[in-house]
Amino acid sequence: MKSKHIVKIVLWVLLTAASVYVAFFGLIINYNIILEGAYDAKLGIDLKGGMHAILTPEDGAEVSNADLDAAIEVINLRFDGQAIYDRSVLADYEGKRIIVEIPWSSGETDFNPQKIAEEIGEMAKLTFSAVEEDSESASGFKAVGDVLVDGSNVSDAYAAIDPNNSSNYLVVLSFDDKGTEDFKNATTQLNGERLGILLDGEIISAPTVNAVIEDGQATIEGEFTLDEARSLANKIKSGSLPFKMVIADGELRTITPILGENALNVALQAGMVALIVILLFMLLYYRLPGLVACIALIAHVAIQVLLMVWFEISLTLPGIAGIILTIGMSVDANVIVFERMKEEISKGKNISSTIKDGFKNALSSIVDGNITTIISAVVLYYFGTGSVKGFAVTFIIGIVLNFITSVWMSRSMLLSVEKLNIFKSPWWYGAKKGKEEIQ
């Protein structure tokens, strides 16, 4: 039995070490980068700068303030789909234009006008139609017949790993109620034939319909790389704008960072010092439970960094503050549990049952505190913009991780460690032995 618990402890430590390595250095297999590390994280405008563009209606089309608001909503949805939260999208109602500022992409250092155009998205009409082969067309196809599905009825689109071939990616589509019915009719009509996806009249994909889709969930399969699948999903996502927007002449330029990368170094150093101080306090004051909390806390930080890199969430100073704040909340959860444990063990209670009761009795307080904080973060995300929204996303991720690391992971490790004879003394738990024998 004891060997089983030793193996469990070793596995937790190895998983934590692996998550730290992958989070900071990435995952590389056979010289292929599977996942980038923290050093490749996308930095926000305040730390690295970015690009500034002014969008105007194509050909001077007449638009109302409501039209501009609708356009901003779609642009924000597209940016959310690309996890670009550190941004500014504002309407100039007098000039009938939209002002956009976004951070550099991960690894991007050169000014690339085409890149910003892609990140803002082709402001075009998205439609689904039947197609036929056309050797003179760049795509090899041309649209025929009426529009079968309108792009505004696409509720979501994202890239995913092909379950039949892990080296390939596919695009997953979902439709609203009207889109589901229209797409069912389209796939019934074109079963076994190609269905064209058009952006402003240009065919961006022409997959073959292999079955009638009745539930509004479809996949576009092909030999896509991750970047190709994401690019196609981003073009499809968010439907279409009420009118086409173009970048005004001479209104695309770089913007300098507000604070600079030196501010990032200072913030990271401060965060590292705070983390070390917290780890030392937990270790010295709570001893064995403190050591377990340290391992869980390190795993928490590593996984949070990993998720931010994975979802390409821009790292800003408010975002770093969100990470540090969730670290404090994670420690707070452990302190609540460990203080209850110390009191019970000092009274001579059984250590194993005390650990279980400690987590059980403290769970309601931890849940209440975290749920109310999540509500606040959701409100910030819903009403906030730019770096405020990025802070909210980072904060929500950290709070969710608190339940995994400071509660479930800490409890699992502590119960395994307690089974070893050398850790039966109450000293290991920062408590004094009571009148009853500790077992």
XYZ file of N, CA and C in Angstrom, residues 283-393:
333
model
N 6.270 26.913 3.533
C 7.142 25.791 3.886
C 7.560 25.864 5.348
N 7.926 27.046 5.824
C 8.424 27.183 7.185
C 7.302 27.149 8.220
N 6.162 27.699 7.895
C 5.084 27.799 8.875
C 4.219 26.541 8.932
N 3.935 25.958 7.781
C 3.051 24.789 7.750
C 3.790 23.475 7.489
N 5.100 23.556 7.227
C 5.963 22.382 7.076
C 5.481 21.439 5.974
N 5.067 20.230 6.315
C 4.702 19.261 5.272
C 3.513 19.728 4.429
N 2.398 20.178 5.035
C 1.314 20.718 4.199
C 1.784 21.916 3.369
N 2.695 22.698 3.943
C 3.238 23.835 3.209
C 4.022 23.397 1.994
N 4.789 22.310 2.125
C 5.539 21.778 0.985
C 4.588 21.308 -0.110
N 3.532 20.628 0.295
C 2.518 20.177 -0.671
C 1.871 21.381 -1.364
N 1.577 22.416 -0.577
C 0.983 23.627 -1.157
C 1.934 24.304 -2.131
N 3.239 24.256 -1.831
C 4.242 24.845 -2.723
C 4.241 24.143 -4.078
N 4.187 22.813 -4.051
C 4.165 22.045 -5.302
C 2.906 22.379 -6.101
N 1.760 22.433 -5.394
C 0.500 22.750 -6.070
C 0.520 24.176 -6.624
N 1.142 25.099 -5.882
C 1.193 26.494 -6.311
C 2.076 26.649 -7.550
N 3.204 25.942 -7.566
C 4.079 25.970 -8.743
C 3.353 25.403 -9.959
N 2.601 24.313 -9.747
C 1.811 23.730 -10.841
C 0.758 24.720 -11.314
N 0.153 25.437 -10.375
C -0.864 26.438 -10.716
C -0.288 27.509 -11.642
N 0.858 28.068 -11.269
C 1.483 29.117 -12.082
C 1.856 28.584 -13.455
N 2.460 27.377 -13.493
C 2.893 26.798 -14.763
C 1.717 26.547 -15.701
N 0.630 25.984 -15.171
C -0.534 25.685 -16.009
C -1.187 26.969 -16.496
N -1.221 28.001 -15.643
C -1.833 29.260 -16.060
C -1.024 29.901 -17.192
N 0.299 29.890 -17.064
C 1.153 30.410 -18.143
C 0.956 29.587 -19.404
N 0.888 28.264 -19.244
C 0.702 27.363 -20.379
C -0.589 27.665 -21.120
N -1.676 27.881 -20.393
C -2.964 28.169 -21.021
C -2.946 29.505 -21.744
N -2.265 30.497 -21.155
C -2.195 31.805 -21.809
C -1.435 31.729 -23.130
N -0.343 30.948 -23.139
C 0.419 30.776 -24.380
C -0.387 29.950 -25.375
N -1.025 28.902 -24.890
C -1.792 27.998 -25.739
C -2.908 28.748 -26.465
N -3.637 29.595 -25.732
C -4.752 30.336 -26.322
C -4.339 31.706 -26.847
N -3.020 31.965 -26.854
C -2.452 33.199 -27.407
C -3.086 34.441 -26.792
N -3.250 34.428 -25.477
C -3.778 35.583 -24.755
C -2.631 36.565 -24.519
N -2.827 37.805 -24.893
C -1.780 38.810 -24.754
C -1.407 39.008 -23.289
N -0.106 39.036 -23.021
C 0.384 39.248 -21.671
C 0.579 40.742 -21.443
N -0.208 41.303 -20.546
C -0.125 42.726 -20.215
C 0.187 42.862 -18.726
N 0.502 44.092 -18.299
C 0.739 44.301 -16.870
C -0.502 43.980 -16.032
N -1.719 44.393 -16.458
C -2.903 43.968 -15.709
C -3.040 42.437 -15.687
N -2.650 41.778 -16.788
C -2.714 40.320 -16.819
C -1.767 39.693 -15.823
N -0.549 40.240 -15.718
C 0.413 39.753 -14.736
C -0.137 39.966 -13.323
N -0.778 41.121 -13.119
C -1.406 41.390 -11.813
C -2.483 40.355 -11.513
N -3.226 39.946 -12.548
C -4.256 38.926 -12.363
C -3.657 37.597 -11.935
N -2.517 37.224 -12.528
C -1.846 35.972 -12.151
C -1.396 36.033 -10.698
N -0.754 37.147 -10.317
C -0.264 37.294 -8.946
C -1.424 37.263 -7.956
N -2.536 37.903 -8.314
C -3.701 37.936 -7.434
C -4.277 36.534 -7.229
N -4.335 35.733 -8.289
C -4.864 34.371 -8.140
C -3.910 33.492 -7.335
N -2.606 33.789 -7.394
C -1.647 33.067 -6.554
C -1.974 33.317 -5.083
N -2.247 34.591 -4.770
C -2.619 34.927 -3.396
C -3.889 34.232 -2.956
N -4.868 34.125 -3.869
C -6.126 33.455 -3.529
C -5.920 31.965 -3.343
N -5.004 31.383 -4.122
C -4.697 29.968 -3.988
C -4.075 29.680 -2.628
N -3.141 30.533 -2.214
C -2.521 30.385 -0.900
C -3.555 30.566 0.196
N -4.454 31.510 0.022
C -5.496 31.770 1.013
C -6.354 30.532 1.237
N -6.672 29.814 0.161
C -7.472 28.593 0.283
C -6.726 27.544 1.108
N -5.413 27.394 0.849
C -4.627 26.423 1.601
C -4.495 26.820 3.071
N -4.334 28.109 3.337
C -4.210 28.584 4.718
C -5.471 28.248 5.514
N -6.639 28.437 4.908
C -7.901 28.115 5.584
C -7.926 26.641 5.983
N -7.524 25.772 5.052
C -7.539 24.330 5.315
C -6.500 23.953 6.360
N -5.291 24.444 6.212
C -4.195 24.031 7.090
C -4.390 24.524 8.522
N -4.974 25.694 8.702
C -5.232 26.190 10.048
C -6.252 25.309 10.770
N -7.259 24.870 10.036
C -8.240 23.955 10.630
C -7.569 22.640 11.016
N -6.671 22.172 10.134
C -5.966 20.920 10.408
C -5.087 21.036 11.645
N -4.354 22.124 11.772
C -3.469 22.320 12.922
C -4.245 22.274 14.235
N -5.400 22.913 14.236
C -6.204 22.933 15.460
C -6.660 21.532 15.848
N -7.124 20.772 14.846
C -7.646 19.436 15.133
C -6.539 18.467 15.529
N -5.391 18.540 14.841
C -4.275 17.641 15.155
C -3.727 17.948 16.540
N -3.689 19.226 16.919
C -3.214 19.609 18.254
C -4.117 19.053 19.348
N -5.366 18.789 19.000
C -6.304 18.205 19.962
C -6.171 16.693 20.034
N -5.291 16.112 19.195
C -5.069 14.672 19.219
C -5.901 13.890 18.239
N -6.530 14.574 17.275
C -7.356 13.872 16.289
C -6.489 13.080 15.311
N -7.074 12.059 14.715
C -6.408 11.247 13.704
C -6.034 12.106 12.498
N -4.775 11.971 12.034
C -4.281 12.855 10.974
C -5.031 12.660 9.670
N -5.245 11.404 9.279
C -5.907 11.130 8.004
C -7.317 11.717 7.974
N -8.081 11.466 9.031
C -9.458 12.003 9.063
C -9.453 13.520 9.195
N -8.431 14.059 9.874
C -8.319 15.505 10.011
C -8.080 16.171 8.666
N -7.229 15.559 7.842
C -6.973 16.102 6.501
C -8.258 16.117 5.685
N -8.978 14.998 5.714
C -10.225 14.917 4.957
C -11.250 15.928 5.463
N -11.386 16.003 6.787
C -12.358 16.937 7.365
C -11.947 18.381 7.115
N -10.626 18.634 7.163
C -10.138 19.993 6.950
C -10.532 20.524 5.588
N -10.309 19.705 4.563
C -10.677 20.127 3.204
C -12.194 20.177 3.041
N -12.886 19.211 3.658
C -14.342 19.172 3.529
C -14.994 20.379 4.189
N -14.548 20.706 5.409
C -15.156 21.808 6.154
C -14.805 23.172 5.563
N -13.611 23.264 4.962
C -13.188 24.550 4.397
C -13.708 24.762 2.979
N -14.230 23.691 2.363
C -14.621 23.765 0.961
C -15.698 24.822 0.712
N -16.681 24.902 1.604
C -17.769 25.862 1.390
C -17.243 27.292 1.395
N -16.305 27.606 2.310
C -15.732 28.955 2.359
C -14.931 29.254 1.103
N -14.165 28.248 0.641
C -13.346 28.424 -0.561
C -14.238 28.631 -1.782
N -15.280 27.815 -1.889
C -16.196 27.916 -3.031
C -16.892 29.272 -3.037
N -17.393 29.694 -1.881
C -18.091 30.988 -1.803
C -17.177 32.128 -2.228
N -15.940 32.121 -1.705
C -15.004 33.194 -2.042
C -14.648 33.223 -3.512
N -14.429 32.045 -4.084
C -14.045 31.980 -5.492
C -15.213 32.278 -6.429
N -16.409 31.812 -6.079
C -17.569 32.057 -6.941
C -17.880 33.547 -7.013
N -17.859 34.232 -5.868
C -18.136 35.668 -5.879
C -17.073 36.424 -6.672
N -15.821 35.943 -6.595
C -14.747 36.589 -7.355
C -14.924 36.345 -8.847
N -15.346 35.138 -9.214
C -15.592 34.827 -10.629
C -16.695 35.727 -11.178
N -17.743 35.952 -10.376
C -18.835 36.832 -10.814
C -18.289 38.221 -11.115
N -17.428 38.724 -10.249
C -16.826 40.049 -10.475
C -15.993 40.058 -11.748
N -15.227 38.976 -11.963
C -14.381 38.894 -13.155
C -15.220 38.819 -14.426
N -16.339 38.088 -14.365
C -17.225 37.992 -15.525
C -17.820 39.359 -15.868
N -18.194 40.115 -14.833
C -18.724 41.464 -15.061
C -17.657 42.347 -15.708
N -16.412 42.242 -15.227
C -15.315 42.998 -15.828
C -15.131 42.630 -17.291
N -15.225 41.321 -17.588
C -15.049 40.872 -18.970
C -16.185 41.382 -19.855
N -17.395 41.331 -19.340
C -18.561 41.705 -20.154
C -18.584 43.200 -20.448
N -18.281 44.014 -19.448
C -18.367 45.460 -19.622
C -17.019 46.109 -19.946
N -15.930 45.394 -19.696
C -14.606 45.981 -19.903
C -14.145 45.901 -21.349
N -13.080 46.610 -21.633
C -12.457 46.586 -22.955
C -10.942 46.523 -22.772
N -10.253 46.142 -23.851
C -8.804 46.187 -23.854
C -8.169 45.396 -22.733
N -7.219 46.029 -22.017
C -6.460 45.338 -20.974
C -7.336 44.920 -19.805
N -8.456 45.614 -19.574
C -9.386 45.227 -18.506
C -9.979 43.855 -18.814
N -10.331 43.649 -20.065
C -10.875 42.360 -20.488
C -9.808 41.276 -20.376
N -8.569 41.610 -20.756
C -7.473 40.652 -20.632
C -7.228 40.269 -19.187
N -7.305 41.247 -18.279
C -7.162 40.970 -16.847
C -8.252 40.015 -16.383
N -9.496 40.263 -16.822
C -10.621 39.416 -16.410
C -10.423 37.972 -16.872
N -9.973 37.791 -18.117
C -9.747 36.432 -18.642
C -8.671 35.718 -17.829
